[in-house]
Amino acid sequence: HCSPLHYPKMSSSSSMGSVIGLLTLRNYPTWKPDAESWLRSRGLLRIVLGESKRPAGEHKEAEKEKFDEKWDRAAGEIFLALSPEVKPDLRALSADPVKLWARLDEKFSSRKPGMRFNAYDTLFWIRLRPDESLTAMAARVNAAMASIQELRPKEFTLAVLVFFLFSTSLEI
């Protein structure tokens, strides 16, 4: 008999990709927060963000070794969480978690108007599929909204949205 709060135990050897799913060409806005949570829970996020640096000094060999192990683990976890369609142009960065993470953000967080338009288009075309539950459709809506929020500029306001929608709807 299972209690309602029973969760499957995660092995300490479970990979990020096996727990949160692989990054594809379409799921970065929902994948990134899960990946950050996974990396944080493993003590690797500060390394990936470049906030934790390798210790300097001659007498800190044990600390350096510990940092190097975390560095390698972070790089491996991220690269193994990439789908085959995402990996090819990132192989050269597979050993550097800071550069790999920054390149993923650069590649998938392009805040160009065309990318935003496609994100809005995806949201506006969501319809309930014949074999789909409302919960599943709501999950697709949430993913589309996350994508829109990820792609919007920092100085985003309602006036900017109105202008954007107006300008992208004009036919030339």
mmCIF file of C-alpha atoms in Angstrom:
data_model
loop_
_atom_site.group_PDB
_atom_site.id
_atom_site.type_symbol
_atom_site.label_atom_id
_atom_site.label_comp_id
_atom_site.label_asym_id
_atom_site.label_seq_id
_atom_site.Cartn_x
_atom_site.Cartn_y
_atom_site.Cartn_z
ATOM 1 C CA HIS A 1 0.000 0.000 0.000
ATOM 2 C CA CYS A 2 1.428 3.316 -1.139
ATOM 3 C CA SER A 3 0.956 6.546 0.767
ATOM 4 C CA PRO A 4 -0.219 9.552 -1.269
ATOM 5 C CA LEU A 5 3.136 11.235 -0.657
ATOM 6 C CA HIS A 6 5.219 8.323 -1.912
ATOM 7 C CA TYR A 7 7.730 9.435 -4.506
ATOM 8 C CA PRO A 8 10.102 7.176 -6.379
ATOM 9 C CA LYS A 9 13.626 7.398 -5.032
ATOM 10 C CA MET A 10 16.158 8.946 -7.356
ATOM 11 C CA SER A 11 19.424 7.167 -7.456
ATOM 12 C CA SER A 12 22.425 9.369 -6.930
ATOM 13 C CA SER A 13 23.611 7.933 -10.241
ATOM 14 C CA SER A 14 20.477 9.037 -12.142
ATOM 15 C CA SER A 15 21.404 11.367 -14.959
ATOM 16 C CA MET A 16 19.797 14.741 -15.465
ATOM 17 C CA GLY A 17 18.421 13.696 -18.861
ATOM 18 C CA SER A 18 16.806 10.548 -17.468
ATOM 19 C CA VAL A 19 15.003 12.549 -14.779
ATOM 20 C CA ILE A 20 13.992 15.803 -16.510
ATOM 21 C CA GLY A 21 14.075 14.645 -20.125
ATOM 22 C CA LEU A 22 16.347 15.589 -22.986
ATOM 23 C CA LEU A 23 16.653 19.072 -24.436
ATOM 24 C CA THR A 24 15.164 19.155 -27.935
ATOM 25 C CA LEU A 25 14.894 21.938 -30.469
ATOM 26 C CA ARG A 26 11.484 22.897 -29.058
ATOM 27 C CA ASN A 27 11.492 22.516 -25.267
ATOM 28 C CA TYR A 28 14.217 24.856 -23.967
ATOM 29 C CA PRO A 29 11.870 27.204 -22.041
ATOM 30 C CA THR A 30 10.514 24.305 -19.982
ATOM 31 C CA TRP A 31 13.760 22.288 -19.917
ATOM 32 C CA LYS A 32 15.991 25.104 -18.592
ATOM 33 C CA PRO A 33 14.270 25.641 -15.188
ATOM 34 C CA ASP A 34 14.203 21.880 -14.606
ATOM 35 C CA ALA A 35 17.871 21.624 -15.560
ATOM 36 C CA GLU A 36 18.757 24.489 -13.216
ATOM 37 C CA SER A 37 16.894 22.765 -10.378
ATOM 38 C CA TRP A 38 18.664 19.481 -11.093
ATOM 39 C CA LEU A 39 22.078 21.152 -11.206
ATOM 40 C CA ARG A 40 21.301 23.111 -8.014
ATOM 41 C CA SER A 41 20.270 19.922 -6.188
ATOM 42 C CA ARG A 42 23.617 18.378 -7.140
ATOM 43 C CA GLY A 43 25.661 21.434 -6.105
ATOM 44 C CA LEU A 44 26.661 22.162 -9.707
ATOM 45 C CA LEU A 45 24.652 25.231 -10.718
ATOM 46 C CA ARG A 46 27.101 27.818 -9.371
ATOM 47 C CA ILE A 47 29.859 26.196 -11.418
ATOM 48 C CA VAL A 48 27.696 26.193 -14.574
ATOM 49 C CA LEU A 49 26.795 29.864 -14.090
ATOM 50 C CA GLY A 50 30.458 30.757 -13.592
ATOM 51 C CA GLU A 51 29.859 31.922 -10.017
ATOM 52 C CA SER A 52 32.124 29.306 -8.447
ATOM 53 C CA LYS A 53 35.773 29.471 -9.504
ATOM 54 C CA ARG A 54 38.595 26.967 -9.223
ATOM 55 C CA PRO A 55 40.560 27.597 -6.020
ATOM 56 C CA ALA A 56 43.912 29.276 -6.482
ATOM 57 C CA GLY A 57 47.055 28.653 -4.473
ATOM 58 C CA GLU A 58 49.655 25.972 -4.045
ATOM 59 C CA HIS A 59 48.285 24.337 -0.899
ATOM 60 C CA LYS A 60 44.747 23.749 -2.068
ATOM 61 C CA GLU A 61 45.195 20.561 -4.110
ATOM 62 C CA ALA A 62 42.285 18.738 -2.435
ATOM 63 C CA GLU A 63 39.937 21.679 -3.077
ATOM 64 C CA LYS A 64 41.130 21.928 -6.682
ATOM 65 C CA GLU A 65 40.498 18.210 -7.202
ATOM 66 C CA LYS A 66 37.005 18.499 -5.727
ATOM 67 C CA PHE A 67 36.242 21.482 -7.976
ATOM 68 C CA ASP A 68 37.581 19.660 -11.057
ATOM 69 C CA GLU A 69 35.355 16.662 -10.292
ATOM 70 C CA LYS A 70 32.283 18.918 -10.024
ATOM 71 C CA TRP A 71 33.302 20.739 -13.224
ATOM 72 C CA ASP A 72 33.516 17.443 -15.122
ATOM 73 C CA ARG A 73 30.260 16.164 -13.614
ATOM 74 C CA ALA A 74 28.439 19.394 -14.592
ATOM 75 C CA ALA A 75 29.729 19.227 -18.168
ATOM 76 C CA GLY A 76 28.780 15.559 -18.441
ATOM 77 C CA GLU A 77 25.294 16.014 -16.978
ATOM 78 C CA ILE A 78 24.465 18.863 -19.330
ATOM 79 C CA PHE A 79 25.819 17.176 -22.444
ATOM 80 C CA LEU A 80 24.068 13.884 -21.666
ATOM 81 C CA ALA A 81 20.778 15.797 -21.284
ATOM 82 C CA LEU A 82 20.913 16.971 -24.916
ATOM 83 C CA SER A 83 18.974 15.136 -27.588
ATOM 84 C CA PRO A 84 20.884 13.919 -30.667
ATOM 85 C CA GLU A 85 19.421 16.777 -32.738
ATOM 86 C CA VAL A 86 20.944 19.370 -30.376
ATOM 87 C CA LYS A 87 24.387 17.812 -29.778
ATOM 88 C CA PRO A 88 26.245 18.214 -33.095
ATOM 89 C CA ASP A 89 27.182 21.897 -32.907
ATOM 90 C CA LEU A 90 27.880 21.708 -29.165
ATOM 91 C CA ARG A 91 30.400 18.831 -29.107
ATOM 92 C CA ALA A 92 33.376 21.203 -29.009
ATOM 93 C CA LEU A 93 32.033 22.682 -25.748
ATOM 94 C CA SER A 94 31.162 19.358 -24.091
ATOM 95 C CA ALA A 95 34.017 19.617 -21.551
ATOM 96 C CA ASP A 96 33.302 23.201 -20.462
ATOM 97 C CA PRO A 97 30.005 23.532 -18.555
ATOM 98 C CA VAL A 98 30.162 27.348 -18.398
ATOM 99 C CA LYS A 99 30.616 27.804 -22.157
ATOM 100 C CA LEU A 100 28.144 24.998 -22.918
ATOM 101 C CA TRP A 101 25.429 26.550 -20.719
ATOM 102 C CA ALA A 102 26.036 30.020 -22.187
ATOM 103 C CA ARG A 103 25.875 28.635 -25.739
ATOM 104 C CA LEU A 104 22.588 26.848 -24.997
ATOM 105 C CA ASP A 105 21.123 30.094 -23.717
ATOM 106 C CA GLU A 106 22.439 31.990 -26.738
ATOM 107 C CA LYS A 107 21.120 29.369 -29.158
ATOM 108 C CA PHE A 108 17.650 28.948 -27.667
ATOM 109 C CA SER A 109 16.910 32.327 -26.080
ATOM 110 C CA SER A 110 17.192 34.401 -29.204
ATOM 111 C CA ARG A 111 14.974 37.363 -28.467
ATOM 112 C CA LYS A 112 14.523 38.290 -32.114
ATOM 113 C CA PRO A 113 11.038 39.323 -33.282
ATOM 114 C CA GLY A 114 10.706 36.293 -35.561
ATOM 115 C CA MET A 115 11.290 33.893 -32.676
ATOM 116 C CA ARG A 116 8.742 35.736 -30.541
ATOM 117 C CA PHE A 117 6.224 35.701 -33.394
ATOM 118 C CA ASN A 118 6.632 31.918 -33.750
ATOM 119 C CA ALA A 119 6.131 31.497 -30.003
ATOM 120 C CA TYR A 120 2.914 33.540 -30.095
ATOM 121 C CA ASP A 121 1.776 31.672 -33.199
ATOM 122 C CA THR A 122 2.279 28.366 -31.387
ATOM 123 C CA LEU A 123 0.217 29.605 -28.444
ATOM 124 C CA PHE A 124 -2.615 30.987 -30.583
ATOM 125 C CA TRP A 125 -2.930 27.751 -32.565
ATOM 126 C CA ILE A 126 -3.239 25.459 -29.558
ATOM 127 C CA ARG A 127 -6.480 23.510 -29.788
ATOM 128 C CA LEU A 128 -7.835 20.589 -27.807
ATOM 129 C CA ARG A 129 -6.940 17.429 -29.714
ATOM 130 C CA PRO A 130 -9.621 14.745 -30.012
ATOM 131 C CA ASP A 131 -7.733 12.270 -27.795
ATOM 132 C CA GLU A 132 -6.291 14.868 -25.386
ATOM 133 C CA SER A 133 -7.316 15.741 -21.835
ATOM 134 C CA LEU A 134 -7.750 19.331 -20.698
ATOM 135 C CA THR A 135 -4.808 18.827 -18.360
ATOM 136 C CA ALA A 136 -2.551 17.839 -21.261
ATOM 137 C CA MET A 137 -3.714 20.837 -23.296
ATOM 138 C CA ALA A 138 -3.108 23.117 -20.295
ATOM 139 C CA ALA A 139 0.436 21.748 -20.106
ATOM 140 C CA ARG A 140 0.978 22.686 -23.763
ATOM 141 C CA VAL A 141 -0.399 26.175 -23.059
ATOM 142 C CA ASN A 142 1.955 26.535 -20.070
ATOM 143 C CA ALA A 143 4.913 25.440 -22.209
ATOM 144 C CA ALA A 144 3.975 27.961 -24.916
ATOM 145 C CA MET A 145 3.641 30.732 -22.322
ATOM 146 C CA ALA A 146 7.031 29.826 -20.856
ATOM 147 C CA SER A 147 8.507 30.089 -24.336
ATOM 148 C CA ILE A 148 6.959 33.538 -24.855
ATOM 149 C CA GLN A 149 8.204 34.749 -21.475
ATOM 150 C CA GLU A 150 11.705 33.429 -22.182
ATOM 151 C CA LEU A 151 11.853 35.241 -25.529
ATOM 152 C CA ARG A 152 10.509 38.621 -24.526
ATOM 153 C CA PRO A 153 12.902 41.540 -24.141
ATOM 154 C CA LYS A 154 13.786 42.834 -20.694
ATOM 155 C CA GLU A 155 12.077 46.184 -21.344
ATOM 156 C CA PHE A 156 8.824 44.422 -22.277
ATOM 157 C CA THR A 157 5.570 46.329 -21.598
ATOM 158 C CA LEU A 158 1.984 46.110 -22.771
ATOM 159 C CA ALA A 159 2.671 48.924 -25.251
ATOM 160 C CA VAL A 160 5.575 46.930 -26.693
ATOM 161 C CA LEU A 161 3.322 43.872 -26.994
ATOM 162 C CA VAL A 162 0.629 45.834 -28.839
ATOM 163 C CA PHE A 163 3.228 47.294 -31.206
ATOM 164 C CA PHE A 164 4.785 43.864 -31.765
ATOM 165 C CA LEU A 165 1.446 42.197 -32.491
ATOM 166 C CA PHE A 166 0.409 45.033 -34.786
ATOM 167 C CA SER A 167 3.673 45.083 -36.725
ATOM 168 C CA THR A 168 3.842 41.292 -37.151
ATOM 169 C CA SER A 169 0.251 41.110 -38.369
ATOM 170 C CA LEU A 170 0.769 43.574 -41.213
ATOM 171 C CA GLU A 171 0.864 41.993 -44.642
ATOM 172 C CA ILE A 172 3.386 43.390 -47.067
#
